[in-house]
Tab-separated table of C-alpha atoms in Angstrom:
chain	number	residue	atom	x	y	z
A	10	MET	CA	0.000	0.000	0.000
A	11	VAL	CA	1.316	3.451	-0.892
A	12	ASN	CA	1.391	5.929	1.961
A	13	ASP	CA	1.859	9.669	2.356
A	14	LEU	CA	3.025	10.650	5.842
A	15	SER	CA	0.770	13.681	5.792
A	16	THR	CA	-2.339	11.517	5.596
A	17	THR	CA	-1.523	8.007	6.809
A	18	PRO	CA	0.041	7.485	10.244
A	19	ALA	CA	2.279	4.492	10.760
A	20	PRO	CA	1.405	1.889	13.379
A	21	THR	CA	3.026	2.436	16.753
A	22	ALA	CA	4.961	-0.655	17.775
A	23	PRO	CA	8.563	0.133	18.778
A	24	ASP	CA	11.045	-2.590	17.914
A	25	THR	CA	14.772	-2.181	18.474
A	26	HIS	CA	15.500	-4.263	15.396
A	27	ARG	CA	13.474	-2.204	12.949
A	28	ALA	CA	15.098	-0.002	10.301
A	29	VAL	CA	13.820	2.971	8.323
A	30	ALA	CA	15.414	4.175	5.080
A	31	ILE	CA	15.275	7.925	4.449
A	32	ILE	CA	16.123	9.361	1.027
A	33	PRO	CA	16.570	13.163	0.973
A	34	ALA	CA	15.654	14.542	-2.456
A	35	ARG	CA	15.448	18.311	-2.872
A	36	GLY	CA	13.914	19.884	-5.949
A	37	GLY	CA	16.444	22.717	-6.173
A	38	SER	CA	19.543	21.000	-7.552
A	39	LYS	CA	21.738	23.478	-9.421
A	40	GLY	CA	24.123	21.430	-11.583
A	41	ILE	CA	21.353	19.305	-13.130
A	42	PRO	CA	17.806	20.707	-12.812
A	43	LEU	CA	15.583	18.222	-10.961
A	44	LYS	CA	18.512	15.814	-10.898
A	45	ASN	CA	16.700	13.292	-8.735
A	46	LEU	CA	14.093	12.748	-11.464
A	47	GLN	CA	16.659	12.205	-14.234
A	48	LYS	CA	16.495	8.694	-15.657
A	49	VAL	CA	19.179	6.058	-16.001
A	50	ALA	CA	18.181	3.011	-18.050
A	51	GLY	CA	14.623	4.341	-18.082
A	52	ILE	CA	14.299	4.562	-14.284
A	53	SER	CA	14.556	7.808	-12.325
A	54	LEU	CA	17.439	8.200	-9.906
A	55	LEU	CA	14.900	8.529	-7.101
A	56	ALA	CA	13.131	5.301	-8.091
A	57	ARG	CA	16.448	3.475	-8.319
A	58	ALA	CA	17.296	4.437	-4.724
A	59	ILE	CA	13.813	3.477	-3.536
A	60	ASN	CA	14.023	0.115	-5.312
A	61	ALA	CA	17.391	-0.615	-3.700
A	62	ALA	CA	15.981	0.167	-0.242
A	63	GLN	CA	12.862	-1.919	-0.816
A	64	ALA	CA	15.018	-4.875	-1.885
A	65	SER	CA	16.831	-4.934	1.466
A	66	PRO	CA	14.950	-7.411	3.718
A	67	SER	CA	15.954	-5.641	6.941
A	68	ILE	CA	14.502	-2.263	5.923
A	69	ASP	CA	10.917	-1.967	7.140
A	70	ARG	CA	9.972	1.425	5.737
A	71	VAL	CA	11.186	3.718	2.935
A	72	ILE	CA	10.565	7.474	3.177
A	73	VAL	CA	11.519	10.265	0.776
A	74	SER	CA	12.143	13.708	2.277
A	75	THR	CA	11.401	16.402	-0.303
A	76	ASP	CA	10.166	19.926	-0.899
A	77	HIS	CA	9.056	19.254	-4.489
A	78	GLU	CA	5.643	17.959	-5.564
A	79	GLY	CA	6.984	16.181	-8.654
A	80	ILE	CA	9.536	14.295	-6.573
A	81	ALA	CA	6.823	13.470	-4.026
A	82	ALA	CA	4.612	12.072	-6.787
A	83	GLU	CA	7.452	9.922	-8.132
A	84	ALA	CA	8.175	8.627	-4.628
A	85	LEU	CA	4.561	7.626	-4.066
A	86	ARG	CA	4.357	6.046	-7.521
A	87	THR	CA	7.408	3.925	-6.749
A	88	GLY	CA	5.961	2.735	-3.438
A	89	ALA	CA	7.728	4.934	-0.896
A	90	GLU	CA	6.231	7.311	1.657
A	91	VAL	CA	6.761	11.061	1.618
A	92	SER	CA	7.925	13.466	4.309
A	93	HIS	CA	7.268	17.045	3.203
A	94	ARG	CA	10.375	19.047	4.065
A	95	PRO	CA	9.989	22.612	5.411
A	96	ALA	CA	11.536	25.424	3.370
A	97	GLU	CA	14.005	26.321	6.130
A	98	ILE	CA	15.820	22.986	5.676
A	99	ALA	CA	15.371	22.717	1.896
A	100	GLY	CA	17.908	25.298	0.722
A	101	ASP	CA	21.389	24.847	-0.724
A	102	THR	CA	23.030	25.171	2.703
A	103	ALA	CA	20.757	22.699	4.483
A	104	THR	CA	22.487	19.520	5.655
A	105	SER	CA	21.296	16.025	4.885
A	106	GLU	CA	21.277	15.356	8.617
A	107	SER	CA	18.641	18.071	9.094
A	108	ALA	CA	16.359	16.243	6.654
A	109	LEU	CA	16.943	12.922	8.415
A	110	ILE	CA	16.223	14.339	11.860
A	111	HIS	CA	13.135	16.190	10.644
A	112	THR	CA	11.722	13.034	9.044
A	113	LEU	CA	12.380	10.972	12.179
A	114	SER	CA	10.558	13.606	14.247
A	115	THR	CA	7.408	13.179	12.138
A	116	LEU	CA	7.156	9.423	12.724
A	117	ASP	CA	4.967	7.956	15.410
A	118	GLU	CA	7.035	4.797	15.492
A	119	ASP	CA	10.571	4.383	16.823
A	120	TYR	CA	13.281	2.813	14.697
A	121	ASP	CA	16.579	1.597	16.110
A	122	ILE	CA	18.368	1.973	12.757
A	123	THR	CA	18.288	4.807	10.229
A	124	VAL	CA	19.506	4.146	6.682
A	125	PHE	CA	20.470	7.326	4.826
A	126	MET	CA	20.494	6.745	1.042
A	127	GLN	CA	21.304	9.185	-1.773
A	128	CYS	CA	19.747	9.326	-5.238
A	129	THR	CA	22.989	10.568	-6.768
A	130	SER	CA	24.406	7.020	-6.570
A	131	PRO	CA	22.535	5.142	-9.332
A	132	PHE	CA	24.030	1.682	-8.772
A	133	ILE	CA	23.284	0.985	-5.111
A	134	ASP	CA	23.500	-2.745	-4.388
A	135	SER	CA	20.776	-3.855	-1.986
A	136	ALA	CA	22.966	-6.721	-0.734
A	137	SER	CA	25.600	-4.209	0.401
A	138	VAL	CA	22.921	-2.147	2.152
A	139	GLU	CA	21.656	-5.295	3.865
A	140	ASN	CA	25.170	-6.179	5.066
A	141	ALA	CA	25.558	-2.718	6.590
A	142	VAL	CA	22.172	-2.840	8.324
A	143	ARG	CA	22.952	-6.234	9.826
A	144	ALA	CA	26.327	-5.015	11.084
A	145	VAL	CA	24.647	-2.210	13.057
A	146	ARG	CA	21.764	-4.442	14.128
A	147	ASP	CA	24.187	-7.082	15.435
A	148	ASP	CA	26.108	-4.414	17.399
A	149	GLU	CA	29.270	-4.718	15.322
A	150	ALA	CA	29.294	-0.949	14.726
A	151	ASP	CA	27.295	2.208	15.405
A	152	VAL	CA	27.739	3.514	11.849
A	153	VAL	CA	28.539	1.710	8.596
A	154	PHE	CA	28.986	3.531	5.306
A	155	SER	CA	29.706	2.509	1.723
A	156	ALA	CA	33.232	3.022	0.451
A	157	VAL	CA	35.490	1.852	-2.347
A	158	GLU	CA	39.172	0.968	-2.030
A	159	ASP	CA	41.319	3.824	-3.320
A	160	HIS	CA	44.987	3.545	-4.316
A	161	SER	CA	45.425	7.155	-5.373
A	162	PHE	CA	48.402	9.264	-4.333
A	163	LEU	CA	46.733	12.434	-3.061
A	164	TRP	CA	48.236	15.940	-3.231
A	165	ARG	CA	47.181	19.433	-2.188
A	166	ILE	CA	48.415	22.963	-2.960
A	167	ASP	CA	49.815	24.825	0.051
A	168	ASP	CA	49.803	28.580	0.721
A	169	GLY	CA	52.920	28.988	-1.408
A	170	ASP	CA	51.265	27.332	-4.426
A	171	GLN	CA	53.461	24.267	-3.984
A	172	ALA	CA	52.242	20.685	-4.309
A	173	VAL	CA	52.360	18.798	-1.003
A	174	ALA	CA	51.838	15.043	-0.609
A	175	VAL	CA	48.822	13.996	1.467
A	176	GLY	CA	48.959	10.736	3.391
A	177	HIS	CA	52.244	9.558	1.879
A	178	GLU	CA	55.907	10.542	1.547
A	179	ALA	CA	56.655	12.282	-1.752
A	180	ALA	CA	60.066	10.610	-1.991
A	181	TYR	CA	58.723	7.098	-1.336
A	182	ARG	CA	56.626	5.275	-3.968
A	183	PRO	CA	55.622	1.889	-2.525
A	184	ARG	CA	53.995	-0.727	-4.703
A	185	ARG	CA	50.232	-0.957	-4.532
A	186	GLN	CA	50.353	-4.270	-2.654
A	187	ASP	CA	52.747	-2.790	-0.101
A	188	ARG	CA	50.545	0.178	0.770
A	189	ALA	CA	47.952	0.305	3.528
A	190	LYS	CA	44.386	0.206	2.259
A	191	HIS	CA	42.631	3.541	1.834
A	192	PHE	CA	38.925	3.996	1.204
A	193	ASN	CA	36.868	6.655	-0.510
A	194	GLU	CA	33.262	7.338	0.538
A	195	THR	CA	30.855	6.594	-2.309
A	196	GLY	CA	28.027	8.627	-0.743
A	197	ALA	CA	25.550	5.878	-1.639
A	198	PHE	CA	24.408	4.913	1.863
A	199	TYR	CA	25.101	5.410	5.568
A	200	VAL	CA	23.569	3.101	8.182
A	201	MET	CA	23.367	4.578	11.682
A	202	ARG	CA	22.037	3.786	15.088
A	203	THR	CA	19.150	6.243	15.355
A	204	ALA	CA	19.831	7.251	18.953
A	205	GLY	CA	23.386	8.259	18.053
A	206	LEU	CA	22.249	10.296	15.058
A	207	LEU	CA	19.752	12.207	17.186
A	208	GLU	CA	22.333	12.805	19.934
A	209	HIS	CA	25.234	13.937	17.732
A	210	GLU	CA	23.168	15.361	14.841
A	211	HIS	CA	25.784	13.960	12.464
A	212	ARG	CA	26.174	10.782	10.444
A	213	PHE	CA	29.536	9.777	11.999
A	214	PHE	CA	29.805	8.840	15.672
A	215	GLY	CA	30.816	5.973	17.910
A	216	ARG	CA	32.235	2.841	16.287
A	217	ILE	CA	32.466	3.388	12.537
A	218	GLY	CA	32.651	0.563	10.024
A	219	ILE	CA	33.003	0.355	6.248
A	220	GLU	CA	30.955	-1.691	3.793
A	221	GLU	CA	33.355	-2.052	0.889
A	222	VAL	CA	31.641	-1.944	-2.498
A	223	PRO	CA	33.125	-2.663	-5.934
A	224	PRO	CA	34.130	0.260	-8.162
A	225	GLU	CA	31.195	-0.348	-10.507
A	226	HIS	CA	28.813	0.464	-7.642
A	227	ALA	CA	30.703	3.617	-6.653
A	228	ARG	CA	29.560	5.927	-9.448
A	229	GLU	CA	28.156	9.256	-8.260
A	230	ILE	CA	26.364	11.936	-10.282
A	231	ASP	CA	27.324	15.575	-9.754
A	232	ASP	CA	27.055	17.042	-13.258
A	233	MET	CA	25.851	16.233	-16.772
A	234	SER	CA	29.078	14.481	-17.724
A	235	ASP	CA	28.583	12.066	-14.807
A	236	LEU	CA	24.989	11.470	-15.862
A	237	SER	CA	26.003	10.763	-19.473
A	238	LEU	CA	28.652	8.322	-18.283
A	239	VAL	CA	26.378	6.286	-16.006
A	240	ARG	CA	23.714	6.158	-18.718
A	241	ALA	CA	26.290	4.708	-21.108
A	242	ILE	CA	27.397	2.193	-18.474
A	243	ALA	CA	23.806	1.209	-17.704
A	244	SER	CA	23.009	0.566	-21.366
A	245	THR	CA	25.675	-2.159	-21.515
A	246	GLN	CA	24.589	-4.131	-18.456
A	247	GLU	CA	22.471	-7.215	-18.956
A	248	THR	CA	19.894	-9.146	-17.009
A	249	ALA	CA	17.555	-11.902	-18.137
A	250	GLN	CA	14.080	-10.894	-17.043
A	251	VAL	CA	10.916	-10.536	-19.047
A	252	ILE	CA	9.100	-7.309	-19.871
A	253	ASP	CA	6.235	-7.354	-17.374
A	254	VAL	CA	3.747	-4.904	-18.909
A	255	ASP	CA	0.041	-4.664	-19.706
A	256	ALA	CA	0.297	-2.839	-23.059
A	257	LEU	CA	2.718	-2.202	-25.914
A	258	VAL	CA	3.164	0.931	-28.046
A	259	THR	CA	5.678	1.218	-30.878
A	260	ASP	CA	6.969	3.773	-33.317
A	261	PHE	CA	6.708	2.666	-36.954
A	262	ASP	CA	9.629	3.952	-39.035
A	263	GLY	CA	12.838	2.485	-37.677
A	264	VAL	CA	11.002	-0.031	-35.478
A	265	HIS	CA	8.656	-1.970	-37.755
A	266	THR	CA	10.938	-0.969	-40.643
A	267	ASP	CA	14.680	-0.485	-41.075
A	268	ASP	CA	14.010	3.265	-41.465
A	269	GLY	CA	14.546	3.022	-45.226
A	270	ALA	CA	12.052	3.320	-48.085
A	271	TYR	CA	11.755	2.410	-51.746
A	272	VAL	CA	10.633	5.398	-53.831
A	273	ASP	CA	9.387	5.012	-57.437
A	274	GLU	CA	9.536	7.643	-60.177
A	275	ASP	CA	6.170	9.054	-59.119
A	276	GLY	CA	7.306	9.551	-55.538
A	277	ASN	CA	5.324	6.615	-54.121
A	278	GLU	CA	6.989	4.970	-51.142
A	279	GLN	CA	7.185	1.323	-50.127
A	280	VAL	CA	8.725	-0.078	-46.967
A	281	ARG	CA	9.910	-3.487	-45.863
A	282	VAL	CA	8.475	-5.086	-42.710
A	283	HIS	CA	9.379	-8.276	-40.877
A	284	ARG	CA	6.812	-11.111	-41.028
A	285	GLY	CA	7.904	-12.378	-37.638
A	286	ASP	CA	6.847	-9.050	-36.126
A	287	GLY	CA	3.295	-9.728	-37.257
A	288	MET	CA	3.267	-13.105	-35.530
A	289	GLY	CA	4.499	-11.534	-32.302
A	290	ILE	CA	1.860	-8.781	-32.403
A	291	SER	CA	-0.836	-11.367	-33.184
A	292	ARG	CA	0.057	-13.263	-30.023
A	293	LEU	CA	-0.497	-10.158	-27.909
A	294	VAL	CA	-3.700	-9.109	-29.678
A	295	GLN	CA	-5.247	-12.565	-29.314
A	296	SER	CA	-4.504	-12.393	-25.598
A	297	GLY	CA	-6.262	-9.038	-25.201
A	298	VAL	CA	-3.112	-6.943	-24.696
A	299	PRO	CA	-3.680	-3.365	-25.979
A	300	VAL	CA	-1.220	-2.508	-28.764
A	301	MET	CA	-0.781	0.767	-30.665
A	302	ILE	CA	1.450	2.079	-33.428
A	303	LEU	CA	2.345	5.723	-32.825
A	304	SER	CA	3.988	7.520	-35.760
A	305	LYS	CA	4.901	11.160	-36.262
A	306	GLU	CA	4.750	10.709	-40.048
A	307	ARG	CA	1.459	10.433	-41.927
A	308	ASN	CA	1.588	7.563	-44.428
A	309	PRO	CA	-1.164	5.226	-45.732
A	310	VAL	CA	1.196	2.268	-45.345
A	311	VAL	CA	1.078	2.737	-41.579
A	312	THR	CA	-2.716	2.583	-41.655
A	313	ARG	CA	-2.715	-0.571	-43.754
A	314	ARG	CA	-0.138	-2.260	-41.528
A	315	ALA	CA	-2.179	-1.426	-38.413
A	316	GLU	CA	-5.304	-2.812	-40.092
A	317	LYS	CA	-3.518	-6.057	-40.897
A	318	LEU	CA	-2.178	-6.366	-37.365
A	319	GLN	CA	-5.547	-5.284	-35.886
A	320	VAL	CA	-4.000	-2.730	-33.541
A	321	ASP	CA	-4.646	0.917	-32.706
A	322	VAL	CA	-2.792	3.525	-34.725
A	323	ALA	CA	-2.115	7.235	-34.338
A	324	GLN	CA	-0.075	9.088	-36.949
A	325	GLY	CA	0.620	12.552	-38.262
A	326	ILE	CA	0.913	13.960	-34.750
A	327	ASP	CA	3.077	16.669	-33.231
A	328	SER	CA	3.133	15.457	-29.624
A	329	LYS	CA	3.672	11.751	-29.068
A	330	ALA	CA	3.583	12.271	-25.311
A	331	HIS	CA	0.091	13.840	-25.456
A	332	ILE	CA	-1.424	11.115	-27.632
A	333	LEU	CA	0.270	8.335	-25.685
A	334	SER	CA	-0.934	9.699	-22.336
A	335	ALA	CA	-4.491	10.022	-23.650
A	336	TRP	CA	-4.454	6.464	-25.050
A	337	ILE	CA	-3.173	5.113	-21.734
A	338	GLU	CA	-5.909	6.942	-19.839
A	339	THR	CA	-8.620	5.812	-22.272
A	340	ASN	CA	-7.594	2.177	-21.852
A	341	GLY	CA	-7.428	2.479	-18.064
A	342	LEU	CA	-3.739	1.548	-17.974
A	343	ASP	CA	-1.015	2.259	-15.453
A	344	PRO	CA	1.740	4.182	-17.324
A	345	ALA	CA	4.347	2.325	-15.276
A	346	ARG	CA	3.150	-0.919	-16.885
A	347	VAL	CA	3.247	0.261	-20.489
A	348	ALA	CA	6.148	-0.364	-22.887
A	349	TYR	CA	7.105	1.981	-25.716
A	350	VAL	CA	9.577	0.941	-28.429
A	351	GLY	CA	11.401	3.712	-30.285
A	352	ASN	CA	14.509	4.421	-32.311
A	353	ASP	CA	15.017	8.175	-32.735
A	354	ILE	CA	15.096	11.378	-30.707
A	355	ASN	CA	11.424	12.171	-31.376
A	356	ASP	CA	10.635	9.103	-29.262
A	357	LEU	CA	12.261	10.538	-26.138
A	358	GLU	CA	9.127	12.437	-25.130
A	359	ALA	CA	7.171	9.182	-25.233
A	360	PHE	CA	9.881	7.493	-23.149
A	361	ASP	CA	9.095	9.924	-20.328
A	362	VAL	CA	5.457	8.808	-20.225
A	363	VAL	CA	5.900	5.058	-19.750
A	364	GLY	CA	7.615	2.806	-17.257
A	365	TRP	CA	9.287	0.650	-19.900
A	366	PRO	CA	11.082	2.752	-22.545
A	367	ILE	CA	12.692	0.330	-25.019
A	368	ALA	CA	15.167	0.990	-27.834
A	369	VAL	CA	15.888	-1.110	-30.914
A	370	ALA	CA	19.512	-2.162	-31.310
A	371	ASP	CA	20.340	0.468	-33.940
A	372	ALA	CA	18.608	3.378	-32.211
A	373	HIS	CA	20.068	6.882	-31.911
A	374	PRO	CA	22.688	7.093	-29.116
A	375	LYS	CA	20.474	9.393	-27.020
A	376	VAL	CA	17.642	6.874	-27.279
A	377	LEU	CA	19.946	4.005	-26.318
A	378	ALA	CA	21.069	5.978	-23.261
A	379	ALA	CA	17.498	6.758	-22.175
A	380	ALA	CA	16.128	3.243	-22.656
A	381	ARG	CA	15.369	0.821	-19.869
A	382	ILE	CA	15.961	-2.014	-22.316
A	383	VAL	CA	18.036	-2.179	-25.486
A	384	LEU	CA	16.898	-4.976	-27.772
A	385	ASP	CA	19.290	-7.297	-29.575
A	386	ARG	CA	17.609	-6.817	-32.946
A	387	PRO	CA	17.523	-3.651	-35.071
A	388	GLY	CA	14.382	-2.036	-36.439
A	389	GLY	CA	12.687	-3.887	-39.296
A	390	ARG	CA	14.639	-7.055	-38.575
A	391	GLY	CA	12.681	-8.687	-35.789
A	392	ALA	CA	12.867	-6.064	-33.047
A	393	VAL	CA	9.081	-5.996	-32.604
A	394	ARG	CA	8.936	-9.802	-32.473
A	395	GLU	CA	11.709	-9.780	-29.871
A	396	VAL	CA	9.859	-7.421	-27.544
A	397	CYS	CA	6.553	-9.270	-28.048
A	398	ASP	CA	8.151	-12.577	-27.120
A	399	LEU	CA	9.475	-11.052	-23.887
A	400	ILE	CA	6.001	-9.983	-22.720
A	401	PRO	CA	4.463	-12.827	-20.665
A	402	ILE	CA	0.929	-13.873	-21.503
A	403	PRO	CA	-1.153	-15.649	-18.818
A	404	ALA	CA	-2.319	-19.073	-19.962
A	405	GLU	CA	-5.957	-18.107	-19.372
A	406	ALA	CA	-5.632	-15.034	-21.604
A	407	ALA	CA	-5.740	-16.954	-24.890
A	408	GLY	CA	-8.728	-15.977	-27.009
A	409	SER	CA	-9.936	-15.056	-30.457
A	410	VAL	CA	-8.670	-12.113	-32.477
A	411	PRO	CA	-10.782	-8.981	-31.918
A	412	SER	CA	-13.006	-7.832	-34.759
A	413	PRO	CA	-11.079	-5.690	-37.293
A	414	THR	CA	-13.621	-2.880	-37.182
A	415	LEU	CA	-12.054	0.556	-36.828
A	416	ALA	CA	-13.712	2.807	-34.264
A	417	PRO	CA	-14.160	6.577	-34.677
A	418	VAL	CA	-11.175	8.755	-33.866
A	419	SER	CA	-11.633	10.542	-30.565
A	420	ALA	CA	-11.818	14.320	-30.870
A	421	ALA	CA	-9.659	14.549	-27.763
A	422	PHE	CA	-6.757	13.096	-29.731
A	423	THR	CA	-7.191	15.118	-32.919
A	424	GLY	CA	-7.520	18.670	-31.768
A	425	GLY	CA	-11.321	18.561	-31.908
A	426	HIS	CA	-11.694	16.965	-35.357
A	427	ALA	CA	-13.169	13.469	-35.193
A	428	THR	CA	-12.515	11.165	-38.137
A	429	THR	CA	-13.733	7.648	-38.932
A	430	VAL	CA	-11.576	5.308	-40.971
A	431	PRO	CA	-13.552	2.329	-42.363
A	432	ASP	CA	-11.757	-0.995	-42.727
A	433	ARG	CA	-10.257	-1.984	-46.077
A	434	GLN	CA	-10.792	1.352	-47.806
A	435	PRO	CA	-8.296	2.999	-50.177
A	436	PRO	CA	-5.407	4.857	-48.514
A	437	ILE	CA	-6.487	8.099	-46.865
A	438	ARG	CA	-4.383	11.253	-46.704
A	439	GLN	CA	-5.658	13.081	-43.646
A	440	GLN	CA	-5.143	16.747	-42.847
A	441	GLN	CA	-5.757	15.978	-39.184
A	442	PRO	CA	-3.900	13.441	-37.033
A	443	LEU	CA	-5.236	9.946	-37.597
A	444	ARG	CA	-6.160	7.733	-34.694
A	445	THR	CA	-8.006	4.461	-35.028
A	446	ASN	CA	-9.003	1.925	-32.374
A	447	HIS	CA	-8.818	-1.861	-32.660
A	448	ALA	CA	-8.332	-2.783	-29.022
A	449	ALA	CA	-11.530	-4.212	-27.568
A	450	SER	CA	-10.512	-3.794	-23.938
A	451	ALA	CA	-7.712	-2.639	-21.640
A	452	ARG	CA	-6.442	-5.133	-19.892
A	453	ALA	CA	13.645	-9.257	-20.993
A	454	ASN	CA	14.863	-7.846	-21.223
A	455	ARG	CA	18.084	-8.036	-23.193
A	456	LYS	CA	19.906	-5.112	-21.679
A	457	GLN	CA	18.500	-3.685	-18.462
A	458	VAL	CA	19.800	-2.238	-15.228
A	459	SER	CA	17.779	-3.294	-12.224
């Protein structure tokens, strides 16, 4: 159940082994506007931190401290609670500790352990968080924080503008294996005994331990170059899970096709599609899964392909995000459980609407970076079939193909101009955006970062 602290009180049952995770997330980040809502592999930085906390068995409650309504909405959507932070502790000079202490003061339940997690670390490993929580719970330490082993030779500039060695002798260069271990804070998480945090009003006190994490989990985002780097890293990581969604939407050019066209001497265009894609779409349609083709271009071939596949189609539109949101609402769908497959930069706005943004293998680099999943196959060469095969269909969902009757276009999707497109009529060149409905009812991952 999703809770908002302002409306739903927590049960009061103190337990010295209970842990609460608090994620401070201000709306006023300077380097990257609304940094906490930026996406890596199709998932916001905030949601990634929440997911990591929720995956730790010893964490009983996850709360986001924020002063921004958009961040609050994302927190609630992802399954966390929200603590609304007062303006006096939401500025650039406010400490993270002030947000932690404020959130703890709003709870009507005591927690022995406070887990402080930061959205700016996109690759938080829940197993590492769990290890740290257990160390504090088992009284091995009062504070445990994430750190990575660091073999750097550090230097500083003194008052005379001279370089001075820090932590080592300038004239002595020991081998790496002969040097004492040094660690660098990753900033990802800090696990603290709550009583000590409240007493000292600081994250470090008492017996301090380190949870060593691998370098690949130590990435931190401060500026756009960091964000671009972690997006590139995320796009190369693989898992083997399915695409658990309730509906599928795809672009046409570059997804159903290879983004090329045959043009005759009269200017008529023909495109090549993949027969296997049709079989994959048919499997979804027969199972009652809503499917739509969403194309910025207006071309009769798109209409005919949608008719053959018996799916919804919207084309000749300026705002994919607007049409996609309206279609999702009309079908009574949860945007978080909708997949959108795209290939070019005009698909990025649609990526922001759904929970499963997916890129074909040969997509534009910006699309690859923004995708939650990157398919193995390129557009027009089985990419649609690949994504269809990764969407699980319940055994009881098998049924007959819906009737291929096209419903009237909703005026809400066409700027007030309703249009009806009968089945099997000659190609139509509309002046208004075309939207047709086949879906009778509403009802993997190759490369994904969890």
